[in-house]
Coordinates of C-alpha atoms and ligand atoms in Angstrom, one line a residue:
M668 CA 0.0 0.0 0.0
A669 CA 1.5 3.4 -1.0
N670 CA 1.9 6.0 1.6
R671 CA -0.2 9.3 1.5
Q672 CA 2.5 11.2 -0.4
E673 CA 2.8 8.5 -3.0
Q674 CA -1.0 8.4 -3.4
L675 CA -1.1 12.2 -3.8
N676 CA 1.7 12.1 -6.4
L677 CA -0.2 9.6 -8.5
I678 CA -3.3 11.8 -8.4
R679 CA -1.3 14.9 -9.2
E680 CA 0.2 13.3 -12.3
N681 CA -3.3 12.5 -13.6
I682 CA -5.1 15.8 -13.3
A683 CA -5.5 17.2 -16.8
S684 CA -5.2 20.9 -17.5
Y685 CA -6.6 23.0 -20.4
P686 CA -5.3 26.4 -21.3
D687 CA -7.8 29.2 -22.1
F688 CA -10.9 27.5 -20.6
P689 CA -13.6 28.7 -19.9
K690 CA -12.0 32.1 -20.8
K691 CA -8.8 33.3 -22.4
G692 CA -6.0 33.4 -19.8
I693 CA -7.4 30.7 -17.5
L694 CA -5.6 27.4 -17.0
F695 CA -8.4 25.0 -16.2
W696 CA -7.6 22.0 -13.9
D697 CA -10.0 19.2 -14.6
I698 CA -10.6 16.8 -11.7
F699 CA -12.8 14.6 -13.9
S700 CA -9.7 13.1 -15.4
V701 CA -9.0 11.5 -12.0
L702 CA -12.5 10.1 -11.8
Q703 CA -12.2 8.3 -15.1
N704 CA -9.7 6.0 -13.5
P705 CA -11.4 3.9 -10.7
V706 CA -8.1 3.1 -9.0
L707 CA -7.3 6.7 -8.7
F708 CA -10.8 7.7 -7.7
H709 CA -10.7 5.1 -4.9
T710 CA -7.3 6.4 -3.8
L711 CA -8.6 10.0 -3.8
K712 CA -11.7 9.0 -1.8
D713 CA -9.6 7.1 0.8
V714 CA -7.2 10.1 1.3
L715 CA -10.1 12.5 1.7
I716 CA -11.8 10.3 4.3
Q717 CA -8.6 9.8 6.2
I718 CA -8.1 13.5 6.4
A719 CA -11.7 14.2 7.4
R720 CA -11.4 11.6 10.2
E721 CA -8.1 13.2 11.5
I722 CA -9.8 16.6 12.1
T723 CA -10.1 17.5 15.8
P724 CA -12.5 18.2 17.4
P725 CA -14.4 16.0 15.1
I726 CA -16.7 17.4 12.3
E727 CA -20.4 16.9 12.7
C728 CA -21.6 17.7 9.2
V729 CA -20.2 17.8 5.7
S730 CA -21.2 20.5 3.2
A731 CA -20.0 20.9 -0.4
L732 CA -20.2 23.4 -3.2
D733 CA -22.3 22.9 -6.4
A734 CA -21.2 21.2 -8.6
R735 CA -17.8 19.6 -8.3
G736 CA -17.8 19.6 -4.5
F737 CA -20.8 17.2 -4.8
L738 CA -18.5 14.5 -6.3
F739 CA -16.6 14.2 -3.0
G740 CA -18.6 15.7 0.0
P741 CA -21.2 12.9 0.1
L742 CA -18.5 10.2 0.0
I743 CA -17.0 11.6 3.2
A744 CA -20.3 12.2 4.9
L745 CA -21.4 8.6 4.3
D746 CA -18.2 7.2 5.6
L747 CA -18.2 9.3 8.8
N748 CA -22.0 8.6 9.1
I749 CA -22.8 12.3 9.5
P750 CA -25.2 14.6 7.5
F751 CA -24.4 16.0 4.0
V752 CA -25.8 19.4 3.2
P753 CA -25.5 20.9 -0.3
I754 CA -24.7 24.5 -1.1
R755 CA -26.2 25.1 -4.6
K756 CA -26.2 27.7 -7.3
K757 CA -29.1 30.2 -7.1
G758 CA -32.6 28.9 -7.8
K759 CA -31.9 25.1 -7.4
L760 CA -32.9 24.5 -3.8
P761 CA -36.6 24.4 -2.8
G762 CA -38.0 25.9 0.4
E763 CA -36.6 28.9 2.4
V764 CA -33.0 29.6 1.5
L765 CA -30.1 31.8 2.6
T766 CA -28.4 33.6 -0.3
V767 CA -25.0 35.1 -0.8
S768 CA -23.3 36.4 -4.0
Y769 CA -19.5 36.3 -4.7
S770 CA -16.8 36.6 -7.4
K771 CA -14.6 33.6 -8.6
E772 CA -11.6 33.3 -10.9
Y773 CA -13.7 33.5 -14.1
G774 CA -17.0 35.2 -13.1
E775 CA -19.6 36.0 -10.6
D776 CA -22.3 33.8 -9.1
T777 CA -24.7 33.3 -6.2
L778 CA -24.9 30.4 -3.8
E779 CA -27.8 29.2 -1.5
L780 CA -28.2 27.0 1.5
Q781 CA -31.6 25.6 2.8
L782 CA -32.7 27.2 6.1
G783 CA -32.7 24.6 8.9
S784 CA -30.2 22.3 7.1
I785 CA -27.4 23.0 9.6
K786 CA -27.8 22.9 13.4
K787 CA -26.7 25.8 15.6
G788 CA -23.0 25.5 16.4
Q789 CA -22.6 22.4 14.3
R790 CA -18.9 21.9 13.2
V791 CA -19.1 21.8 9.4
L792 CA -16.5 20.5 6.9
L793 CA -16.9 22.4 3.6
V794 CA -15.6 20.4 0.6
D795 CA -14.8 21.5 -2.9
D796 CA -12.5 20.3 -5.7
L797 CA -10.4 23.5 -6.1
L798 CA -9.4 26.7 -4.4
A799 CA -8.6 29.6 -6.8
T800 CA -9.4 33.1 -5.6
G801 CA -11.3 31.7 -2.6
G802 CA -14.5 33.6 -3.5
S803 CA -16.6 30.4 -3.7
L804 CA -15.3 28.9 -0.4
A805 CA -15.6 32.2 1.4
C806 CA -19.2 32.5 0.2
G807 CA -19.9 28.9 1.4
C808 CA -18.4 29.7 4.8
E809 CA -20.5 32.8 5.1
L810 CA -23.7 30.8 4.3
I811 CA -22.8 28.2 7.0
K812 CA -22.2 31.0 9.5
K813 CA -25.5 32.7 8.6
A814 CA -27.2 29.4 9.2
G815 CA -25.7 29.3 12.7
G816 CA -23.1 26.7 11.9
D817 CA -19.3 26.7 12.4
P818 CA -17.3 26.4 9.1
A819 CA -14.6 24.6 11.1
T820 CA -12.5 23.3 8.1
C821 CA -12.5 23.7 4.3
L822 CA -11.1 20.7 2.4
V823 CA -10.1 21.0 -1.3
I824 CA -8.1 18.7 -3.6
I825 CA -6.3 21.4 -5.6
E826 CA -5.0 24.8 -4.4
L827 CA -3.8 27.4 -7.0
E828 CA -1.3 29.0 -4.7
D829 CA -0.4 32.1 -6.9
L830 CA -4.0 33.3 -6.5
K831 CA -3.6 33.5 -2.7
G832 CA -7.2 32.4 -2.2
R833 CA -6.6 31.2 1.4
E834 CA -5.9 34.8 2.4
N835 CA -9.6 35.5 1.7
I836 CA -10.9 32.7 4.0
P837 CA -10.7 33.2 7.8
H838 CA -11.0 29.5 8.5
N839 CA -8.9 26.4 8.6
I840 CA -8.1 25.2 5.0
I841 CA -6.6 21.8 4.0
S842 CA -5.5 21.3 0.4
L843 CA -4.1 18.0 -0.9
L844 CA -2.2 19.3 -4.0
K845 CA -0.7 22.8 -4.5
F846 CA -0.2 24.0 -8.1
Ligands
PRP962 O1 -11.7 30.0 -5.7 P1 -12.7 30.5 -6.8 O2 -12.0 31.6 -7.6 O3 -14.0 30.9 -6.2 O4 -12.9 29.3 -7.8 C1 -13.2 28.0 -7.4 C2 -14.5 27.5 -7.7 O5 -14.7 27.5 -9.2 C3 -15.2 26.2 -9.6 O6 -16.5 26.1 -9.6 P2 -17.6 26.7 -10.6 O7 -18.3 27.8 -10.0 O8 -16.9 26.9 -12.0 O9 -18.7 25.5 -10.7 P3 -18.8 24.0 -11.2 O10 -18.3 23.2 -10.1 O11 -20.3 24.0 -11.4 O12 -18.0 23.8 -12.4 C4 -14.5 25.3 -8.6 O13 -15.2 24.0 -8.6 C5 -14.7 26.0 -7.3 O14 -16.0 25.8 -6.7
ADE963 N1 -8.3 27.4 -12.9 C1 -9.4 26.7 -12.6 N2 -9.5 25.4 -13.0 C2 -10.6 24.7 -12.6 N3 -11.6 25.1 -11.9 C3 -11.5 26.4 -11.5 N4 -12.3 27.2 -10.7 C4 -11.8 28.4 -10.6 N5 -10.6 28.5 -11.3 C5 -10.4 27.2 -11.8

């Protein structure tokens, strides 16, 4: 069995990148290239779960950002046997919602969280595939706080270090791979 660094190196080598997508000047990192290989997908899932289990004090809920965060957040929540709560793009969640707008590397958007989906003071792990400017994760953390929860840790697979996104997020951030 490979150690964690070897597992991460294997994943790193298999993340595809596309220049000028979705806009000129953006180098797009495509996590779906990892999911096409079941061995790598299993490896990535195992690393994410190990890391989530190591967080102290323990997390009580997993949330994730629409859409690529949904590929990973539910896997962690199921393994830890704790609730999963989606944070979706505007207009997709029924019932009463909290709403916050934000900017990201290649545009602007609005995210929503269902009222009552997070308990007061609950320690939430917020999951996404990638941290660029940090706009999306910061927005997710703000929604969790507005709902009364504690955005205890953000967990991403890829961090684009040059964009200094973590400076925009006043919470604990774990990234598996720095580019
Ligand atoms: O750090 P930031 O500059 O905010 O950028 C990171 C966000 O951008 C991407 O999502 P996108 O909004 O493109 O949505 P998708 O998952 O639906 O493709 C990515 O999955 C992150 O959520
Ligand atoms: N460079 C990038 N690649 C993939 N997803 C992103 N989201 C924001 N910036 C991104």
